[in-house]
mmCIF file of C-alpha atoms in Angstrom:
data_model
loop_
_atom_site.group_PDB
_atom_site.id
_atom_site.type_symbol
_atom_site.label_atom_id
_atom_site.label_comp_id
_atom_site.label_asym_id
_atom_site.label_seq_id
_atom_site.Cartn_x
_atom_site.Cartn_y
_atom_site.Cartn_z
ATOM 1 C CA MET F 1 -0.319 -0.329 -0.051
ATOM 2 C CA ASN F 2 1.554 3.360 -1.017
ATOM 3 C CA THR F 3 0.062 6.242 0.685
ATOM 4 C CA THR F 4 2.003 8.975 -1.061
ATOM 5 C CA LEU F 5 2.310 9.612 -4.894
ATOM 6 C CA PHE F 6 3.707 6.675 -6.561
ATOM 7 C CA GLN F 7 5.328 7.495 -10.185
ATOM 8 C CA ARG F 8 7.633 5.358 -12.007
ATOM 9 C CA LYS F 9 8.598 6.070 -15.401
ATOM 10 C CA LEU F 10 8.769 3.163 -17.914
ATOM 11 C CA SER F 11 11.068 3.211 -20.616
ATOM 12 C CA GLU F 12 12.443 0.701 -23.776
ATOM 13 C CA LYS F 13 11.090 -2.817 -23.245
ATOM 14 C CA GLY F 14 10.038 -4.680 -20.460
ATOM 15 C CA VAL F 15 6.858 -6.598 -18.536
ATOM 16 C CA ILE F 16 5.173 -5.716 -15.300
ATOM 17 C CA ILE F 17 3.607 -8.569 -13.344
ATOM 18 C CA ALA F 18 1.536 -7.777 -10.329
ATOM 19 C CA THR F 19 -1.514 -9.002 -8.346
ATOM 20 C CA LYS F 20 -4.633 -6.822 -7.004
ATOM 21 C CA LEU F 21 -6.020 -8.109 -3.904
ATOM 22 C CA LYS F 22 -9.284 -7.086 -2.482
ATOM 23 C CA VAL F 23 -9.087 -4.712 0.479
ATOM 24 C CA GLY F 24 -7.585 -6.370 3.448
ATOM 25 C CA ALA F 25 -6.806 -9.529 1.718
ATOM 26 C CA ALA F 26 -3.044 -9.676 1.929
ATOM 27 C CA ARG F 27 -3.240 -10.305 5.623
ATOM 28 C CA ILE F 28 -4.458 -13.981 4.733
ATOM 29 C CA PHE F 29 -0.365 -14.257 3.211
ATOM 30 C CA LEU F 30 1.089 -12.435 6.289
ATOM 31 C CA GLY F 31 -0.639 -14.128 9.132
ATOM 32 C CA ASN F 32 -0.817 -11.665 12.261
ATOM 33 C CA THR F 33 1.592 -9.375 10.845
ATOM 34 C CA SER F 34 0.449 -5.796 10.481
ATOM 35 C CA ILE F 35 0.033 -4.579 6.950
ATOM 36 C CA SER F 36 1.317 -1.784 8.173
ATOM 37 C CA CYS F 37 4.971 -2.703 8.147
ATOM 38 C CA LEU F 38 4.755 -3.036 4.461
ATOM 39 C CA THR F 39 2.879 0.598 3.923
ATOM 40 C CA ASN F 40 4.936 2.871 1.249
ATOM 41 C CA LYS F 41 7.723 0.403 0.991
ATOM 42 C CA MET F 42 8.889 -1.895 -1.885
ATOM 43 C CA LEU F 43 10.228 -4.803 -0.963
ATOM 44 C CA PRO F 44 11.719 -8.073 -2.447
ATOM 45 C CA LEU F 45 9.481 -10.948 -2.021
ATOM 46 C CA ALA F 46 12.159 -12.747 -0.425
ATOM 47 C CA HIS F 47 12.312 -9.818 2.450
ATOM 48 C CA ILE F 48 8.580 -10.996 2.976
ATOM 49 C CA PHE F 49 8.250 -14.297 2.663
ATOM 50 C CA LYS F 50 10.849 -16.539 3.444
ATOM 51 C CA GLY F 51 11.328 -19.931 1.859
ATOM 52 C CA ASP F 52 11.094 -20.359 -1.859
ATOM 53 C CA SER F 53 11.055 -16.599 -2.983
ATOM 54 C CA PRO F 54 13.672 -16.897 -5.324
ATOM 55 C CA ALA F 55 12.596 -19.924 -6.933
ATOM 56 C CA ILE F 56 8.820 -18.216 -7.288
ATOM 57 C CA GLU F 57 10.766 -14.954 -8.657
ATOM 58 C CA ALA F 58 12.556 -16.772 -11.085
ATOM 59 C CA SER F 59 9.596 -19.110 -12.199
ATOM 60 C CA ILE F 60 7.487 -15.710 -12.983
ATOM 61 C CA PHE F 61 10.111 -13.584 -14.139
ATOM 62 C CA ASN F 62 12.134 -15.994 -16.250
ATOM 63 C CA HIS F 63 9.576 -17.806 -18.193
ATOM 64 C CA SER F 64 8.887 -16.978 -21.813
ATOM 65 C CA ASP F 65 4.944 -17.492 -21.746
ATOM 66 C CA LEU F 66 3.565 -14.266 -20.349
ATOM 67 C CA GLN F 67 0.315 -16.513 -19.441
ATOM 68 C CA GLN F 68 2.388 -18.955 -17.733
ATOM 69 C CA ARG F 69 3.745 -16.474 -15.454
ATOM 70 C CA VAL F 70 0.700 -14.850 -14.747
ATOM 71 C CA GLN F 71 -0.199 -18.651 -13.733
ATOM 72 C CA ASN F 72 2.559 -19.029 -11.918
ATOM 73 C CA LEU F 73 2.011 -15.929 -9.689
ATOM 74 C CA ALA F 74 -1.703 -16.806 -9.064
ATOM 75 C CA SER F 75 -0.693 -20.498 -8.021
ATOM 76 C CA TRP F 76 2.228 -19.197 -5.813
ATOM 77 C CA LEU F 77 -0.123 -17.382 -3.777
ATOM 78 C CA SER F 78 -2.872 -19.847 -3.630
ATOM 79 C CA ASP F 79 -0.387 -22.034 -1.944
ATOM 80 C CA LEU F 80 0.778 -19.293 0.125
ATOM 81 C CA GLN F 81 -2.057 -18.613 2.210
ATOM 82 C CA GLN F 82 -1.080 -18.738 5.817
ATOM 83 C CA ALA F 83 -4.294 -17.824 7.975
ATOM 84 C CA PRO F 84 -7.700 -19.458 7.752
ATOM 85 C CA PHE F 85 -10.035 -16.962 7.120
ATOM 86 C CA ASP F 86 -10.238 -14.114 9.070
ATOM 87 C CA PRO F 87 -13.645 -12.043 9.798
ATOM 88 C CA LYS F 88 -11.978 -9.077 10.085
ATOM 89 C CA ILE F 89 -11.027 -8.880 6.615
ATOM 90 C CA GLU F 90 -14.555 -9.263 5.439
ATOM 91 C CA LEU F 91 -15.549 -6.390 8.021
ATOM 92 C CA THR F 92 -12.550 -4.237 6.556
ATOM 93 C CA GLN F 93 -14.284 -4.880 2.858
ATOM 94 C CA LYS F 94 -17.472 -3.898 3.967
ATOM 95 C CA ILE F 95 -16.503 -0.491 5.824
ATOM 96 C CA ALA F 96 -14.199 0.328 2.602
ATOM 97 C CA ALA F 97 -17.007 -0.464 0.290
ATOM 98 C CA ASP F 98 -19.244 1.609 2.345
ATOM 99 C CA ILE F 99 -16.719 4.524 2.093
ATOM 100 C CA ALA F 100 -16.683 4.109 -1.669
ATOM 101 C CA LYS F 101 -20.633 4.733 -2.282
ATOM 102 C CA THR F 102 -21.686 7.049 0.504
ATOM 103 C CA PRO F 103 -20.045 10.454 -0.327
ATOM 104 C CA GLU F 104 -21.574 11.684 2.843
ATOM 105 C CA ILE F 105 -18.738 9.855 4.965
ATOM 106 C CA SER F 106 -16.114 12.657 5.200
ATOM 107 C CA SER F 107 -14.399 11.523 8.544
ATOM 108 C CA ALA F 108 -13.173 8.605 10.184
ATOM 109 C CA ALA F 109 -14.986 9.622 13.734
ATOM 110 C CA GLN F 110 -18.659 9.647 11.740
ATOM 111 C CA LEU F 111 -17.431 6.361 10.368
ATOM 112 C CA ALA F 112 -17.175 4.569 13.617
ATOM 113 C CA SER F 113 -19.817 5.929 14.975
ATOM 114 C CA HIS F 114 -22.020 4.549 11.837
ATOM 115 C CA TYR F 115 -20.137 0.994 12.923
ATOM 116 C CA ALA F 116 -20.704 1.823 16.755
ATOM 117 C CA MET F 117 -16.930 1.178 17.350
ATOM 118 C CA PRO F 118 -14.333 2.996 19.286
ATOM 119 C CA LEU F 119 -12.370 5.118 16.858
ATOM 120 C CA ARG F 120 -9.398 3.765 18.096
ATOM 121 C CA ALA F 121 -10.654 -0.034 16.947
ATOM 122 C CA LEU F 122 -11.089 1.349 13.677
ATOM 123 C CA GLN F 123 -7.987 3.074 13.274
ATOM 124 C CA ARG F 124 -6.196 -0.239 14.687
ATOM 125 C CA LEU F 125 -8.215 -2.225 12.147
ATOM 126 C CA PHE F 126 -7.606 -0.150 9.333
ATOM 127 C CA ARG F 127 -3.781 0.087 10.131
ATOM 128 C CA ASP F 128 -3.726 -3.843 10.884
ATOM 129 C CA TYR F 129 -6.048 -5.001 7.439
ATOM 130 C CA LEU F 130 -5.378 -1.730 5.055
ATOM 131 C CA GLY F 131 -1.865 -0.090 5.945
ATOM 132 C CA ALA F 132 -3.755 3.141 6.236
ATOM 133 C CA SER F 133 -5.790 5.068 8.490
ATOM 134 C CA PRO F 134 -9.377 5.498 8.050
ATOM 135 C CA LYS F 135 -8.776 9.244 7.209
ATOM 136 C CA TRP F 136 -6.465 8.453 4.373
ATOM 137 C CA VAL F 137 -8.821 5.784 2.907
ATOM 138 C CA ILE F 138 -12.025 8.489 3.229
ATOM 139 C CA ARG F 139 -9.707 10.859 1.731
ATOM 140 C CA ARG F 140 -8.460 8.778 -1.024
ATOM 141 C CA TYR F 141 -11.888 7.924 -2.362
ATOM 142 C CA ARG F 142 -13.110 11.246 -2.172
ATOM 143 C CA LEU F 143 -10.213 12.684 -3.952
ATOM 144 C CA GLN F 144 -10.959 10.061 -6.587
ATOM 145 C CA GLU F 145 -14.552 11.035 -7.020
ATOM 146 C CA ALA F 146 -13.208 14.672 -7.496
ATOM 147 C CA ALA F 147 -10.869 13.650 -10.310
ATOM 148 C CA VAL F 148 -13.629 12.052 -11.717
ATOM 149 C CA ALA F 149 -15.940 14.945 -11.750
ATOM 150 C CA LEU F 150 -13.245 17.089 -12.682
ATOM 151 C CA GLU F 151 -12.522 15.061 -15.762
ATOM 152 C CA MET F 152 -16.030 14.692 -16.660
ATOM 153 C CA GLY F 153 -16.366 18.243 -16.403
ATOM 154 C CA HIS F 154 -19.178 18.043 -13.560
ATOM 155 C CA ILE F 155 -17.885 21.172 -11.317
ATOM 156 C CA SER F 156 -19.217 24.517 -11.002
ATOM 157 C CA SER F 157 -16.502 25.876 -8.700
ATOM 158 C CA LEU F 158 -13.396 24.257 -7.055
ATOM 159 C CA THR F 159 -14.594 25.657 -3.731
ATOM 160 C CA THR F 160 -17.955 23.807 -3.847
ATOM 161 C CA LEU F 161 -16.689 20.893 -4.865
ATOM 162 C CA ALA F 162 -13.998 21.338 -1.515
ATOM 163 C CA MET F 163 -16.771 21.934 0.630
ATOM 164 C CA ASP F 164 -18.847 18.721 -0.946
ATOM 165 C CA LEU F 165 -15.838 16.508 -0.047
ATOM 166 C CA GLY F 166 -15.869 17.674 3.525
ATOM 167 C CA TYR F 167 -13.023 20.231 3.343
ATOM 168 C CA SER F 168 -12.693 23.313 5.540
ATOM 169 C CA ASP F 169 -11.083 25.323 2.473
ATOM 170 C CA GLN F 170 -10.056 24.970 -1.069
ATOM 171 C CA ALA F 171 -6.333 25.468 -0.387
ATOM 172 C CA HIS F 172 -6.294 22.274 1.971
ATOM 173 C CA PHE F 173 -8.558 20.566 -0.869
ATOM 174 C CA SER F 174 -5.769 21.389 -3.168
ATOM 175 C CA ARG F 175 -2.672 20.281 -1.502
ATOM 176 C CA ASP F 176 -4.155 16.952 -1.101
ATOM 177 C CA PHE F 177 -5.285 16.335 -4.544
ATOM 178 C CA LYS F 178 -1.962 17.616 -5.719
ATOM 179 C CA SER F 179 -0.166 15.515 -2.853
ATOM 180 C CA ALA F 180 -2.509 12.418 -4.572
ATOM 181 C CA VAL F 181 -2.623 13.392 -8.250
ATOM 182 C CA GLY F 182 0.608 14.808 -9.143
ATOM 183 C CA CYS F 183 -1.181 18.182 -10.016
ATOM 184 C CA LYS F 184 -3.574 20.900 -8.791
ATOM 185 C CA PRO F 185 -7.145 20.509 -9.197
ATOM 186 C CA SER F 186 -7.210 23.417 -11.658
ATOM 187 C CA GLY F 187 -4.797 21.627 -13.878
ATOM 188 C CA PHE F 188 -6.397 18.283 -13.741
ATOM 189 C CA ASN F 189 -8.114 18.580 -17.057
ATOM 190 C CA LYS F 190 -5.128 19.856 -19.303
ATOM 191 C CA LYS F 191 -2.820 16.858 -17.685
ATOM 192 C CA VAL F 192 -5.512 14.264 -18.195
ATOM 193 C CA TRP F 193 -6.506 15.496 -21.891
ATOM 194 C CA THR F 194 -3.199 16.243 -23.275
#
C-alpha cells in the first residue's frame, strides 16, 4: 500500500507482472503481521516471504510465456495462504465499500459512529488490515470522486467541490489533491486530456 504519490517512468522494453488483492486480503498471506509494516515500501519477495521466494521469482520472471508467468504467480499465492479466513477481512471490505459508495462519509469519527465501534478500534483495524488510516482511505475515495468529476466537467467551482468533499477550504483540498494526483485540481483536466 502506497499512501503517497507513486510514479515510475517506464522506458524501453519490459514486462510488469502484478496482482491486485481485495481490500484487507494481504493479511491472509502475512498471518498476524500488520499490513502497516509494508506501507510505502517496495520490497523483494524474499524480504517478505521466506523460503522459496527466489525460485518463485525465477518461475514468474524467467518464463518466456506471459500467461504461464501469471499462472505461476496465481498458483504461488494460492499455496501461500498462511491463515484461515479472518472475519476482520470481511469487515474491512464492508467498511471500505461503504466509504466508496457513501460520499457523505467524510471523517473517521463519523465512520466509527456508523459502525458503533471506538475510533481507536477502527484505526487499529485499518492499520493492521489496510496499512492506512481510515482518514486516509476516506480522503482517497473522495479525491478519486473529485478527479472523476473534474474529468467529466461536472464541477461548477473548486470551492463548492472542496466543501462537498468535507474540506474546510479550497486550499486544503488543492494540497491533498496535488499530493494524491501530482497536479492541482485547476490543472487536472489539461493533464488528463493532453
